[in-house]
PDB file of C-alpha atoms in Angstrom:
ATOM      1  CA  UNK I   1      32.844 -63.921  -2.054  1.00 49.00           C
ATOM      2  CA  UNK I   2      31.484 -62.167   1.066  1.00 54.00           C
ATOM      3  CA  UNK I   3      34.945 -60.682   1.666  1.00 55.00           C
ATOM      4  CA  UNK I   4      35.222 -59.493  -1.960  1.00 54.00           C
ATOM      5  CA  UNK I   5      31.813 -57.849  -1.739  1.00 63.00           C
ATOM      6  CA  UNK I   6      33.010 -56.060   1.456  1.00 57.00           C
ATOM      7  CA  UNK I   7      36.106 -54.906  -0.040  1.00 57.00           C
ATOM      8  CA  UNK I   8      34.273 -53.577  -2.975  1.00 56.00           C
ATOM      9  CA  UNK I   9      31.934 -51.664  -0.784  1.00 55.00           C
ATOM     10  CA  UNK I  10      34.811 -50.156   1.130  1.00 57.00           C
ATOM     11  CA  UNK I  11      36.465 -49.203  -2.161  1.00 59.00           C
ATOM     12  CA  UNK I  12      33.405 -47.305  -3.029  1.00 56.00           C
ATOM     13  CA  UNK I  13      33.173 -45.517   0.218  1.00 61.00           C
ATOM     14  CA  UNK I  14      36.695 -44.350  -0.152  1.00 66.00           C
ATOM     15  CA  UNK I  15      36.059 -43.113  -3.593  1.00 68.00           C
ATOM     16  CA  UNK I  16      33.154 -40.802  -2.464  1.00 75.00           C
ATOM     17  CA  UNK I  17      35.297 -38.018  -1.110  1.00 72.00           C
ATOM     18  CA  UNK I  18      37.267 -37.739  -4.315  1.00 70.00           C
ATOM     19  CA  UNK I  19      34.033 -37.771  -6.526  1.00 81.00           C
ATOM     20  CA  UNK I  20      32.491 -35.211  -4.279  1.00 83.00           C
ATOM     21  CA  UNK I  21      35.536 -32.984  -4.425  1.00 84.00           C
ATOM     22  CA  UNK I  22      35.862 -33.273  -8.334  1.00 89.00           C
ATOM     23  CA  UNK I  23      31.945 -32.485  -8.590  1.00 92.00           C
ATOM     24  CA  UNK I  24      32.387 -29.414  -6.469  1.00 93.00           C
ATOM     25  CA  UNK I  25      35.346 -28.112  -8.372  1.00 94.00           C
ATOM     26  CA  UNK I  26      33.424 -28.645 -11.608  1.00 95.00           C
ATOM     27  CA  UNK I  27      30.256 -27.019 -10.275  1.00 96.00           C
ATOM     28  CA  UNK I  28      32.211 -24.023  -9.000  1.00 97.00           C
ATOM     29  CA  UNK I  29      34.073 -23.338 -12.122  1.00 96.00           C
ATOM     30  CA  UNK I  30      31.134 -23.915 -14.468  1.00 97.00           C
ATOM     31  CA  UNK I  31      28.795 -21.784 -12.253  1.00 97.00           C
ATOM     32  CA  UNK I  32      31.192 -19.056 -11.911  1.00 97.00           C
ATOM     33  CA  UNK I  33      31.759 -18.940 -15.623  1.00 97.00           C
ATOM     34  CA  UNK I  34      28.135 -18.829 -16.432  1.00 97.00           C
ATOM     35  CA  UNK I  35      27.436 -16.170 -13.952  1.00 97.00           C
ATOM     36  CA  UNK I  36      30.203 -13.865 -15.286  1.00 96.00           C
ATOM     37  CA  UNK I  37      29.393 -14.460 -18.934  1.00 97.00           C
ATOM     38  CA  UNK I  38      26.017 -15.506 -20.404  1.00 96.00           C
ATOM     39  CA  UNK I  39      24.017 -15.699 -17.235  1.00 96.00           C
ATOM     40  CA  UNK I  40      20.600 -16.920 -17.831  1.00 96.00           C
ATOM     41  CA  UNK I  41      20.301 -15.831 -21.481  1.00 94.00           C
ATOM     42  CA  UNK I  42      20.104 -19.386 -22.692  1.00 93.00           C
ATOM     43  CA  UNK I  43      18.190 -22.541 -21.772  1.00 91.00           C
ATOM     44  CA  UNK I  44      20.441 -24.974 -19.949  1.00 90.00           C
ATOM     45  CA  UNK I  45      22.815 -22.121 -18.883  1.00 95.00           C
ATOM     46  CA  UNK I  46      19.766 -20.709 -17.011  1.00 94.00           C
ATOM     47  CA  UNK I  47      19.519 -23.942 -14.942  1.00 94.00           C
ATOM     48  CA  UNK I  48      23.137 -23.725 -13.821  1.00 96.00           C
ATOM     49  CA  UNK I  49      22.728 -19.925 -13.181  1.00 97.00           C
ATOM     50  CA  UNK I  50      19.760 -20.351 -10.884  1.00 97.00           C
ATOM     51  CA  UNK I  51      21.339 -23.375  -9.020  1.00 96.00           C
ATOM     52  CA  UNK I  52      24.652 -21.333  -8.214  1.00 97.00           C
ATOM     53  CA  UNK I  53      23.922 -18.039  -6.761  1.00 98.00           C
ATOM     54  CA  UNK I  54      26.641 -16.265  -5.004  1.00 98.00           C
ATOM     55  CA  UNK I  55      25.933 -17.947  -1.663  1.00 97.00           C
ATOM     56  CA  UNK I  56      26.289 -21.515  -3.290  1.00 97.00           C
ATOM     57  CA  UNK I  57      29.466 -20.581  -5.195  1.00 98.00           C
ATOM     58  CA  UNK I  58      31.020 -19.518  -1.935  1.00 98.00           C
ATOM     59  CA  UNK I  59      30.185 -22.872  -0.254  1.00 97.00           C
ATOM     60  CA  UNK I  60      31.431 -24.577  -3.578  1.00 97.00           C
ATOM     61  CA  UNK I  61      34.534 -22.622  -3.607  1.00 97.00           C
ATOM     62  CA  UNK I  62      35.425 -23.499  -0.085  1.00 96.00           C
ATOM     63  CA  UNK I  63      34.851 -27.212  -0.573  1.00 94.00           C
ATOM     64  CA  UNK I  64      36.934 -27.110  -3.738  1.00 95.00           C
ATOM     65  CA  UNK I  65      39.858 -25.367  -2.003  1.00 94.00           C
ATOM     66  CA  UNK I  66      39.788 -27.850   0.854  1.00 92.00           C
ATOM     67  CA  UNK I  67      39.828 -30.728  -1.656  1.00 90.00           C
ATOM     68  CA  UNK I  68      42.659 -29.091  -3.956  1.00 91.00           C
ATOM     69  CA  UNK I  69      44.579 -28.553  -0.528  1.00 88.00           C
ATOM     70  CA  UNK I  70      44.836 -32.128   0.231  1.00 84.00           C
ATOM     71  CA  UNK I  71      46.630 -32.596  -3.116  1.00 81.00           C
ATOM     72  CA  UNK I  72      50.237 -31.605  -2.983  1.00 75.00           C
ATOM     73  CA  UNK I  73      50.394 -30.553  -6.873  1.00 73.00           C
ATOM     74  CA  UNK I  74      47.236 -28.570  -6.552  1.00 75.00           C
ATOM     75  CA  UNK I  75      47.975 -26.647  -3.378  1.00 83.00           C
ATOM     76  CA  UNK I  76      48.832 -23.255  -5.178  1.00 86.00           C
ATOM     77  CA  UNK I  77      45.392 -23.615  -6.997  1.00 92.00           C
ATOM     78  CA  UNK I  78      43.757 -24.295  -3.661  1.00 92.00           C
ATOM     79  CA  UNK I  79      44.738 -20.786  -2.514  1.00 93.00           C
ATOM     80  CA  UNK I  80      43.496 -19.116  -5.674  1.00 94.00           C
ATOM     81  CA  UNK I  81      40.227 -20.948  -5.256  1.00 95.00           C
ATOM     82  CA  UNK I  82      39.922 -19.993  -1.728  1.00 95.00           C
ATOM     83  CA  UNK I  83      40.551 -16.246  -2.576  1.00 96.00           C
ATOM     84  CA  UNK I  84      37.729 -16.506  -5.286  1.00 97.00           C
ATOM     85  CA  UNK I  85      35.424 -18.138  -2.861  1.00 97.00           C
ATOM     86  CA  UNK I  86      36.100 -15.213  -0.366  1.00 97.00           C
ATOM     87  CA  UNK I  87      35.149 -12.856  -3.313  1.00 98.00           C
ATOM     88  CA  UNK I  88      31.871 -14.809  -3.937  1.00 98.00           C
ATOM     89  CA  UNK I  89      31.035 -14.275  -0.248  1.00 98.00           C
ATOM     90  CA  UNK I  90      31.718 -10.624  -0.454  1.00 98.00           C
ATOM     91  CA  UNK I  91      29.290 -10.240  -3.588  1.00 97.00           C
ATOM     92  CA  UNK I  92      26.803 -12.359  -1.781  1.00 97.00           C
ATOM     93  CA  UNK I  93      26.772 -10.063   1.315  1.00 96.00           C
ATOM     94  CA  UNK I  94      26.859  -6.850  -0.701  1.00 96.00           C
ATOM     95  CA  UNK I  95      24.047  -7.927  -2.961  1.00 95.00           C
ATOM     96  CA  UNK I  96      21.735  -9.825  -0.528  1.00 96.00           C
ATOM     97  CA  UNK I  97      21.816  -7.688   2.767  1.00 95.00           C
ATOM     98  CA  UNK I  98      20.188  -4.201   3.009  1.00 90.00           C
ATOM     99  CA  UNK I  99      20.090  -1.871   6.055  1.00 85.00           C
ATOM    100  CA  UNK I 100      17.459   0.472   4.854  1.00 72.00           C
ATOM    101  CA  UNK I 101      14.604   1.901   7.325  1.00 66.00           C
ATOM    102  CA  UNK I 102      12.148  -0.220   9.157  1.00 60.00           C
ATOM    103  CA  UNK I 103       9.003  -0.917   7.185  1.00 58.00           C
ATOM    104  CA  UNK I 104       6.569  -0.661   9.921  1.00 64.00           C
ATOM    105  CA  UNK I 105       4.171   2.162   9.394  1.00 66.00           C
ATOM    106  CA  UNK I 106       6.354   3.994   7.061  1.00 66.00           C
ATOM    107  CA  UNK I 107       3.988   4.438   4.127  1.00 77.00           C
ATOM    108  CA  UNK I 108       0.186   5.099   3.358  1.00 92.00           C
ATOM    109  CA  UNK I 109      -0.437   1.442   2.064  1.00 97.00           C
ATOM    110  CA  UNK I 110       0.839  -1.886   3.433  1.00 97.00           C
ATOM    111  CA  UNK I 111       1.115  -4.482   0.644  1.00 98.00           C
ATOM    112  CA  UNK I 112       2.097  -8.164   0.922  1.00 98.00           C
ATOM    113  CA  UNK I 113       2.831 -11.216  -1.173  1.00 98.00           C
ATOM    114  CA  UNK I 114       3.381 -14.738   0.080  1.00 98.00           C
ATOM    115  CA  UNK I 115       3.671 -18.129  -1.631  1.00 98.00           C
ATOM    116  CA  UNK I 116       1.607 -20.416   0.694  1.00 97.00           C
ATOM    117  CA  UNK I 117       2.930 -23.712  -0.773  1.00 96.00           C
ATOM    118  CA  UNK I 118      -0.408 -24.922  -1.457  1.00 95.00           C
ATOM    119  CA  UNK I 119      -1.475 -24.805   2.167  1.00 94.00           C
ATOM    120  CA  UNK I 120       0.183 -28.152   2.812  1.00 92.00           C
ATOM    121  CA  UNK I 121       1.083 -27.353   6.510  1.00 92.00           C
ATOM    122  CA  UNK I 122      -2.312 -25.630   7.121  1.00 94.00           C
ATOM    123  CA  UNK I 123      -3.936 -22.808   5.061  1.00 96.00           C
ATOM    124  CA  UNK I 124      -5.835 -21.516   8.061  1.00 96.00           C
ATOM    125  CA  UNK I 125      -2.653 -21.058   9.958  1.00 96.00           C
ATOM    126  CA  UNK I 126      -1.045 -19.143   7.211  1.00 97.00           C
ATOM    127  CA  UNK I 127      -3.980 -16.853   6.722  1.00 97.00           C
ATOM    128  CA  UNK I 128      -3.832 -16.005  10.276  1.00 97.00           C
ATOM    129  CA  UNK I 129      -0.164 -15.365  10.273  1.00 98.00           C
ATOM    130  CA  UNK I 130      -0.633 -13.099   7.149  1.00 98.00           C
ATOM    131  CA  UNK I 131      -3.421 -11.126   8.922  1.00 98.00           C
ATOM    132  CA  UNK I 132      -1.026 -10.379  11.721  1.00 97.00           C
ATOM    133  CA  UNK I 133       0.906  -8.066   9.486  1.00 97.00           C
ATOM    134  CA  UNK I 134      -2.114  -5.960   8.877  1.00 97.00           C
ATOM    135  CA  UNK I 135      -1.822  -5.630   5.059  1.00 98.00           C
ATOM    136  CA  UNK I 136      -4.087  -3.312   3.056  1.00 98.00           C
ATOM    137  CA  UNK I 137      -3.400  -5.425  -0.048  1.00 98.00           C
ATOM    138  CA  UNK I 138      -2.298  -9.087   0.010  1.00 98.00           C
ATOM    139  CA  UNK I 139      -1.584 -11.308  -2.877  1.00 98.00           C
ATOM    140  CA  UNK I 140      -1.290 -15.024  -2.226  1.00 98.00           C
ATOM    141  CA  UNK I 141       0.092 -17.664  -4.567  1.00 98.00           C
ATOM    142  CA  UNK I 142      -0.333 -21.453  -4.251  1.00 97.00           C
ATOM    143  CA  UNK I 143      -3.359 -20.918  -2.008  1.00 96.00           C
ATOM    144  CA  UNK I 144      -5.311 -23.620  -3.625  1.00 89.00           C
ATOM    145  CA  UNK I 145      -5.581 -26.987  -1.364  1.00 83.00           C
ATOM    146  CA  UNK I 146      -8.281 -29.067  -2.587  1.00 77.00           C
ATOM    147  CA  UNK I 147     -11.408 -29.696  -0.644  1.00 82.00           C
ATOM    148  CA  UNK I 148     -10.935 -26.661   1.448  1.00 89.00           C
ATOM    149  CA  UNK I 149     -13.302 -23.555   1.477  1.00 94.00           C
ATOM    150  CA  UNK I 150     -10.480 -21.088   0.569  1.00 96.00           C
ATOM    151  CA  UNK I 151     -12.718 -17.960   0.652  1.00 96.00           C
ATOM    152  CA  UNK I 152     -14.155 -18.705   3.961  1.00 96.00           C
ATOM    153  CA  UNK I 153     -10.616 -19.152   5.494  1.00 97.00           C
ATOM    154  CA  UNK I 154      -9.380 -15.788   4.252  1.00 98.00           C
ATOM    155  CA  UNK I 155     -12.743 -13.920   5.202  1.00 97.00           C
ATOM    156  CA  UNK I 156     -12.114 -15.321   8.624  1.00 97.00           C
ATOM    157  CA  UNK I 157      -8.587 -14.265   8.884  1.00 98.00           C
ATOM    158  CA  UNK I 158      -9.473 -10.790   7.110  1.00 98.00           C
ATOM    159  CA  UNK I 159     -12.937 -10.027   8.081  1.00 98.00           C
ATOM    160  CA  UNK I 160     -12.899  -6.327   6.992  1.00 96.00           C
ATOM    161  CA  UNK I 161     -11.334  -7.059   3.666  1.00 98.00           C
ATOM    162  CA  UNK I 162     -12.586  -8.151   0.167  1.00 98.00           C
ATOM    163  CA  UNK I 163     -11.445 -11.515  -0.956  1.00 98.00           C
ATOM    164  CA  UNK I 164     -11.023 -12.336  -4.571  1.00 98.00           C
ATOM    165  CA  UNK I 165     -10.281 -15.935  -5.729  1.00 97.00           C
ATOM    166  CA  UNK I 166      -8.657 -15.139  -8.982  1.00 96.00           C
ATOM    167  CA  UNK I 167      -8.001 -18.797 -10.153  1.00 93.00           C
ATOM    168  CA  UNK I 168      -4.750 -20.693 -10.665  1.00 92.00           C
ATOM    169  CA  UNK I 169      -4.218 -20.778  -6.896  1.00 95.00           C
ATOM    170  CA  UNK I 170      -4.038 -16.955  -6.827  1.00 97.00           C
ATOM    171  CA  UNK I 171      -6.018 -15.080  -3.981  1.00 98.00           C
ATOM    172  CA  UNK I 172      -6.125 -11.437  -3.494  1.00 98.00           C
ATOM    173  CA  UNK I 173      -7.192  -9.810  -0.223  1.00 98.00           C
ATOM    174  CA  UNK I 174      -7.983  -5.967  -0.371  1.00 98.00           C
ATOM    175  CA  UNK I 175      -9.228  -3.410   1.981  1.00 98.00           C
ATOM    176  CA  UNK I 176     -10.864  -1.830  -0.951  1.00 98.00           C
ATOM    177  CA  UNK I 177     -13.244  -3.111  -3.537  1.00 98.00           C
ATOM    178  CA  UNK I 178     -12.095  -4.338  -6.942  1.00 97.00           C
ATOM    179  CA  UNK I 179     -13.531  -5.199 -10.350  1.00 96.00           C
ATOM    180  CA  UNK I 180     -13.488  -8.382 -12.536  1.00 96.00           C
ATOM    181  CA  UNK I 181     -10.131 -10.130 -12.884  1.00 95.00           C
ATOM    182  CA  UNK I 182      -8.450 -10.747 -16.107  1.00 96.00           C
ATOM    183  CA  UNK I 183      -6.520 -13.965 -16.605  1.00 96.00           C
ATOM    184  CA  UNK I 184      -3.576 -14.728 -18.816  1.00 94.00           C
ATOM    185  CA  UNK I 185      -1.619 -17.883 -19.280  1.00 90.00           C
ATOM    186  CA  UNK I 186       1.906 -17.410 -20.677  1.00 89.00           C
ATOM    187  CA  UNK I 187       3.749 -20.318 -22.368  1.00 86.00           C
ATOM    188  CA  UNK I 188       2.703 -24.017 -23.039  1.00 82.00           C
ATOM    189  CA  UNK I 189       0.976 -26.343 -20.873  1.00 79.00           C
ATOM    190  CA  UNK I 190       4.195 -27.623 -19.472  1.00 81.00           C
ATOM    191  CA  UNK I 191       5.887 -24.353 -18.770  1.00 88.00           C
ATOM    192  CA  UNK I 192       2.726 -22.357 -18.032  1.00 90.00           C
ATOM    193  CA  UNK I 193       2.839 -18.822 -16.245  1.00 95.00           C
ATOM    194  CA  UNK I 194      -0.313 -17.687 -14.618  1.00 95.00           C
ATOM    195  CA  UNK I 195      -1.054 -13.974 -14.501  1.00 97.00           C
ATOM    196  CA  UNK I 196      -4.055 -12.223 -12.851  1.00 98.00           C
ATOM    197  CA  UNK I 197      -4.832  -8.543 -13.445  1.00 98.00           C
ATOM    198  CA  UNK I 198      -7.411  -6.560 -11.374  1.00 98.00           C
ATOM    199  CA  UNK I 199      -8.321  -3.105 -10.591  1.00 98.00           C
ATOM    200  CA  UNK I 200      -8.917  -1.884  -7.174  1.00 98.00           C
ATOM    201  CA  UNK I 201     -10.829   1.286  -6.185  1.00 98.00           C
ATOM    202  CA  UNK I 202      -8.519   2.792  -3.596  1.00 97.00           C
ATOM    203  CA  UNK I 203      -8.872   6.254  -1.929  1.00 96.00           C
ATOM    204  CA  UNK I 204      -6.126   7.549  -4.374  1.00 95.00           C
ATOM    205  CA  UNK I 205      -8.081   6.438  -7.445  1.00 96.00           C
ATOM    206  CA  UNK I 206      -7.868   3.123  -9.535  1.00 97.00           C
ATOM    207  CA  UNK I 207      -4.837   0.837  -8.917  1.00 98.00           C
ATOM    208  CA  UNK I 208      -4.115  -2.194 -10.991  1.00 98.00           C
ATOM    209  CA  UNK I 209      -2.692  -5.237  -9.349  1.00 98.00           C
ATOM    210  CA  UNK I 210      -0.838  -7.984 -11.448  1.00 98.00           C
ATOM    211  CA  UNK I 211      -0.719 -11.355  -9.492  1.00 98.00           C
ATOM    212  CA  UNK I 212       2.122 -13.514 -10.763  1.00 98.00           C
ATOM    213  CA  UNK I 213       2.869 -17.234 -10.571  1.00 97.00           C
ATOM    214  CA  UNK I 214       5.737 -17.687 -13.199  1.00 96.00           C
ATOM    215  CA  UNK I 215       6.447 -21.260 -14.422  1.00 94.00           C
ATOM    216  CA  UNK I 216       9.036 -22.848 -12.116  1.00 92.00           C
ATOM    217  CA  UNK I 217      10.475 -25.359 -14.769  1.00 90.00           C
ATOM    218  CA  UNK I 218      14.094 -24.091 -15.417  1.00 87.00           C
ATOM    219  CA  UNK I 219      14.220 -25.794 -18.879  1.00 87.00           C
ATOM    220  CA  UNK I 220      12.353 -23.063 -20.709  1.00 90.00           C
ATOM    221  CA  UNK I 221      13.151 -19.667 -22.085  1.00 91.00           C
ATOM    222  CA  UNK I 222      11.769 -17.027 -19.686  1.00 94.00           C
ATOM    223  CA  UNK I 223      12.154 -14.084 -21.907  1.00 95.00           C
ATOM    224  CA  UNK I 224       8.991 -14.234 -23.840  1.00 94.00           C
ATOM    225  CA  UNK I 225       7.006 -14.578 -20.575  1.00 96.00           C
ATOM    226  CA  UNK I 226       8.543 -11.483 -19.086  1.00 97.00           C
ATOM    227  CA  UNK I 227       8.248  -9.562 -22.283  1.00 96.00           C
ATOM    228  CA  UNK I 228       4.497 -10.245 -22.491  1.00 96.00           C
ATOM    229  CA  UNK I 229       4.009  -9.220 -18.779  1.00 97.00           C
ATOM    230  CA  UNK I 230       5.991  -5.899 -19.317  1.00 97.00           C
ATOM    231  CA  UNK I 231       3.742  -5.258 -22.380  1.00 97.00           C
ATOM    232  CA  UNK I 232       0.576  -5.644 -20.510  1.00 96.00           C
ATOM    233  CA  UNK I 233       1.808  -3.642 -17.561  1.00 97.00           C
ATOM    234  CA  UNK I 234       3.003  -0.888 -20.209  1.00 96.00           C
ATOM    235  CA  UNK I 235      -0.493  -0.602 -21.471  1.00 95.00           C
ATOM    236  CA  UNK I 236      -2.139  -0.053 -18.031  1.00 96.00           C
ATOM    237  CA  UNK I 237      -3.281   3.437 -17.335  1.00 96.00           C
ATOM    238  CA  UNK I 238      -3.356   3.171 -13.622  1.00 96.00           C
ATOM    239  CA  UNK I 239      -0.604   2.872 -11.003  1.00 97.00           C
ATOM    240  CA  UNK I 240       0.628  -0.765 -10.886  1.00 98.00           C
ATOM    241  CA  UNK I 241       1.633  -3.197  -8.329  1.00 98.00           C
ATOM    242  CA  UNK I 242       3.124  -6.317 -10.010  1.00 98.00           C
ATOM    243  CA  UNK I 243       3.749  -9.052  -7.354  1.00 98.00           C
ATOM    244  CA  UNK I 244       3.956 -12.667  -6.656  1.00 98.00           C
ATOM    245  CA  UNK I 245       6.301 -15.737  -7.165  1.00 98.00           C
ATOM    246  CA  UNK I 246       8.299 -14.871 -10.414  1.00 98.00           C
ATOM    247  CA  UNK I 247      10.481 -18.199 -10.029  1.00 97.00           C
ATOM    248  CA  UNK I 248      13.182 -15.977 -11.352  1.00 97.00           C
ATOM    249  CA  UNK I 249      15.874 -14.359  -9.130  1.00 97.00           C
ATOM    250  CA  UNK I 250      16.204 -10.636  -9.148  1.00 97.00           C
ATOM    251  CA  UNK I 251      19.644 -10.910 -10.792  1.00 96.00           C
ATOM    252  CA  UNK I 252      18.237 -12.485 -13.883  1.00 97.00           C
ATOM    253  CA  UNK I 253      18.662 -10.842 -17.169  1.00 96.00           C
ATOM    254  CA  UNK I 254      14.920 -11.320 -17.898  1.00 96.00           C
ATOM    255  CA  UNK I 255      13.526  -9.138 -15.066  1.00 97.00           C
ATOM    256  CA  UNK I 256      15.243  -6.163 -16.790  1.00 96.00           C
ATOM    257  CA  UNK I 257      12.307  -5.992 -18.901  1.00 97.00           C
ATOM    258  CA  UNK I 258      10.289  -4.744 -15.872  1.00 97.00           C
ATOM    259  CA  UNK I 259      12.789  -2.259 -15.003  1.00 96.00           C
ATOM    260  CA  UNK I 260      12.991  -1.096 -18.499  1.00 96.00           C
ATOM    261  CA  UNK I 261       9.188  -0.473 -18.164  1.00 95.00           C
ATOM    262  CA  UNK I 262       9.692   1.918 -15.344  1.00 96.00           C
ATOM    263  CA  UNK I 263       8.918  -0.353 -12.429  1.00 98.00           C
ATOM    264  CA  UNK I 264      10.846  -0.344  -9.110  1.00 97.00           C
ATOM    265  CA  UNK I 265      11.360  -3.412  -7.143  1.00 98.00           C
ATOM    266  CA  UNK I 266      10.519  -2.768  -3.535  1.00 97.00           C
ATOM    267  CA  UNK I 267      13.271  -4.583  -1.640  1.00 96.00           C
ATOM    268  CA  UNK I 268      15.883  -3.120  -3.939  1.00 95.00           C
ATOM    269  CA  UNK I 269      14.665   0.274  -3.473  1.00 94.00           C
ATOM    270  CA  UNK I 270      13.847   0.351   0.391  1.00 94.00           C
ATOM    271  CA  UNK I 271      14.695  -3.026   1.789  1.00 95.00           C
ATOM    272  CA  UNK I 272      15.962  -4.040   5.060  1.00 95.00           C
ATOM    273  CA  UNK I 273      17.460  -7.301   5.933  1.00 95.00           C
ATOM    274  CA  UNK I 274      18.134 -10.407   3.708  1.00 97.00           C
ATOM    275  CA  UNK I 275      17.053 -10.245   0.107  1.00 97.00           C
ATOM    276  CA  UNK I 276      16.354 -14.155  -0.833  1.00 98.00           C
ATOM    277  CA  UNK I 277      12.985 -15.540   0.023  1.00 98.00           C
ATOM    278  CA  UNK I 278      13.373 -19.291  -0.988  1.00 98.00           C
ATOM    279  CA  UNK I 279      13.779 -22.105   0.217  1.00 97.00           C
ATOM    280  CA  UNK I 280      12.989 -21.310   3.955  1.00 96.00           C
ATOM    281  CA  UNK I 281      14.771 -21.696   6.451  1.00 94.00           C
ATOM    282  CA  UNK I 282      17.841 -21.192   4.272  1.00 95.00           C
ATOM    283  CA  UNK I 283      16.874 -19.106   1.412  1.00 97.00           C
ATOM    284  CA  UNK I 284      19.267 -18.480  -1.424  1.00 97.00           C
ATOM    285  CA  UNK I 285      16.982 -17.155  -4.221  1.00 97.00           C
ATOM    286  CA  UNK I 286      15.011 -13.872  -4.513  1.00 98.00           C
ATOM    287  CA  UNK I 287      11.812 -15.548  -6.196  1.00 98.00           C
ATOM    288  CA  UNK I 288       9.154 -13.533  -4.541  1.00 98.00           C
ATOM    289  CA  UNK I 289       9.146  -9.885  -5.584  1.00 98.00           C
ATOM    290  CA  UNK I 290       6.953  -6.727  -5.574  1.00 98.00           C
ATOM    291  CA  UNK I 291       7.307  -4.318  -8.468  1.00 98.00           C
ATOM    292  CA  UNK I 292       5.901  -0.760  -8.110  1.00 98.00           C
ATOM    293  CA  UNK I 293       5.150   1.621 -10.902  1.00 97.00           C
ATOM    294  CA  UNK I 294       5.551   5.431 -11.121  1.00 92.00           C
ATOM    295  CA  UNK I 295       3.070   7.224  -8.914  1.00 92.00           C
ATOM    296  CA  UNK I 296       3.689   4.885  -5.883  1.00 96.00           C
ATOM    297  CA  UNK I 297       6.924   4.742  -4.034  1.00 94.00           C
ATOM    298  CA  UNK I 298       8.296   1.862  -1.855  1.00 95.00           C
ATOM    299  CA  UNK I 299       9.442   3.302   1.379  1.00 94.00           C
ATOM    300  CA  UNK I 300      10.133   0.118   3.164  1.00 94.00           C
ATOM    301  CA  UNK I 301      10.307  -3.599   2.636  1.00 96.00           C
ATOM    302  CA  UNK I 302      11.158  -6.597   4.753  1.00 96.00           C
ATOM    303  CA  UNK I 303      10.768 -10.432   4.552  1.00 96.00           C
ATOM    304  CA  UNK I 304       9.012 -12.504   7.305  1.00 96.00           C
ATOM    305  CA  UNK I 305       9.362 -16.222   7.712  1.00 94.00           C
ATOM    306  CA  UNK I 306       6.856 -18.748   8.915  1.00 94.00           C
ATOM    307  CA  UNK I 307       7.447 -22.619   9.088  1.00 95.00           C
ATOM    308  CA  UNK I 308       4.160 -23.307   7.335  1.00 95.00           C
ATOM    309  CA  UNK I 309       5.691 -22.102   3.925  1.00 97.00           C
ATOM    310  CA  UNK I 310       9.020 -22.699   2.214  1.00 97.00           C
ATOM    311  CA  UNK I 311       8.738 -19.139   1.009  1.00 98.00           C
ATOM    312  CA  UNK I 312       9.166 -15.972   2.941  1.00 98.00           C
ATOM    313  CA  UNK I 313       6.506 -13.311   2.778  1.00 98.00           C
ATOM    314  CA  UNK I 314       7.380  -9.830   1.292  1.00 98.00           C
ATOM    315  CA  UNK I 315       5.797  -6.884   3.095  1.00 97.00           C
ATOM    316  CA  UNK I 316       6.164  -3.363   1.527  1.00 97.00           C
ATOM    317  CA  UNK I 317       5.296  -0.005   2.807  1.00 96.00           C
ATOM    318  CA  UNK I 318       4.028   2.157  -0.185  1.00 96.00           C
ATOM    319  CA  UNK I 319       4.034   5.762  -0.111  1.00 95.00           C
ATOM    320  CA  UNK I 320       1.780   7.840  -2.435  1.00 90.00           C
ATOM    321  CA  UNK I 321       3.694  10.349  -4.646  1.00 75.00           C
ATOM    322  CA  UNK I 322       1.880  13.560  -5.203  1.00 71.00           C
ATOM    323  CA  UNK I 323       0.696  14.255  -8.797  1.00 62.00           C
ATOM    324  CA  UNK I 324       3.025  16.570 -10.731  1.00 59.00           C
TER     325      UNK I 324
END
């Protein structure tokens, strides 16, 4: 019996490479098919779409090519798979890297957004790290560790700024005063997106900041959430900064509603460096975004990483466009 058990274990270990190879091929083919056709239009398809960005498809393609190469009958297919993997790498680099101008000191206002991962590695250290970038406006998501005086921590890190606790783990720090926040909850209790809207009295007039923490569950239809957000922004009479953790990558069909509303994503317009922001230290998805309305112009945007959070911070230099 012991010999049979050991033989069974060895048999299972020998099967693992084959199982892994077949899974890599299946994910590569399905992920590529979804990305080139329906994208994240439908529930279930969106899960596969978000799980297989171009960088992951490149890795899966390489693994698939190696596995197929070891099978004599599949060697021609291995070469095709390898070429497709190289194409995925090319698309990944062309869509994820920017060589724009340096963001430092390029604009009139420096805005920042950062998901602080609930401060599990130290909210005080994160606040101090954020303050080192000297933002005029900073929107923090998941800044809600329990039994901690969040306001005092941010006031200590930003002594010359106003601190607004907007609820839902969203904190706004601003060099200028603001009004009362308006809170919106999109979706159901299981797939709840938290949106906060607040007006700031800047030297250039009233600006409206929308702080977003969209639901992270992939098994829900994102379209209604983005549609409602776009409708609320469209009804705003002031220049808008819409920022936060959208839990939806920039190549999603659903963020097109923000573009259709006349908003510009800061990194797409003026980015420098690597686009994805999650998960640090090897990000593959551009979940953290900053959208700017007409009247404001992103003139520089960078990502900055810190080991205390699994999200990269987004720092944008904003220029003020003259009134027509």
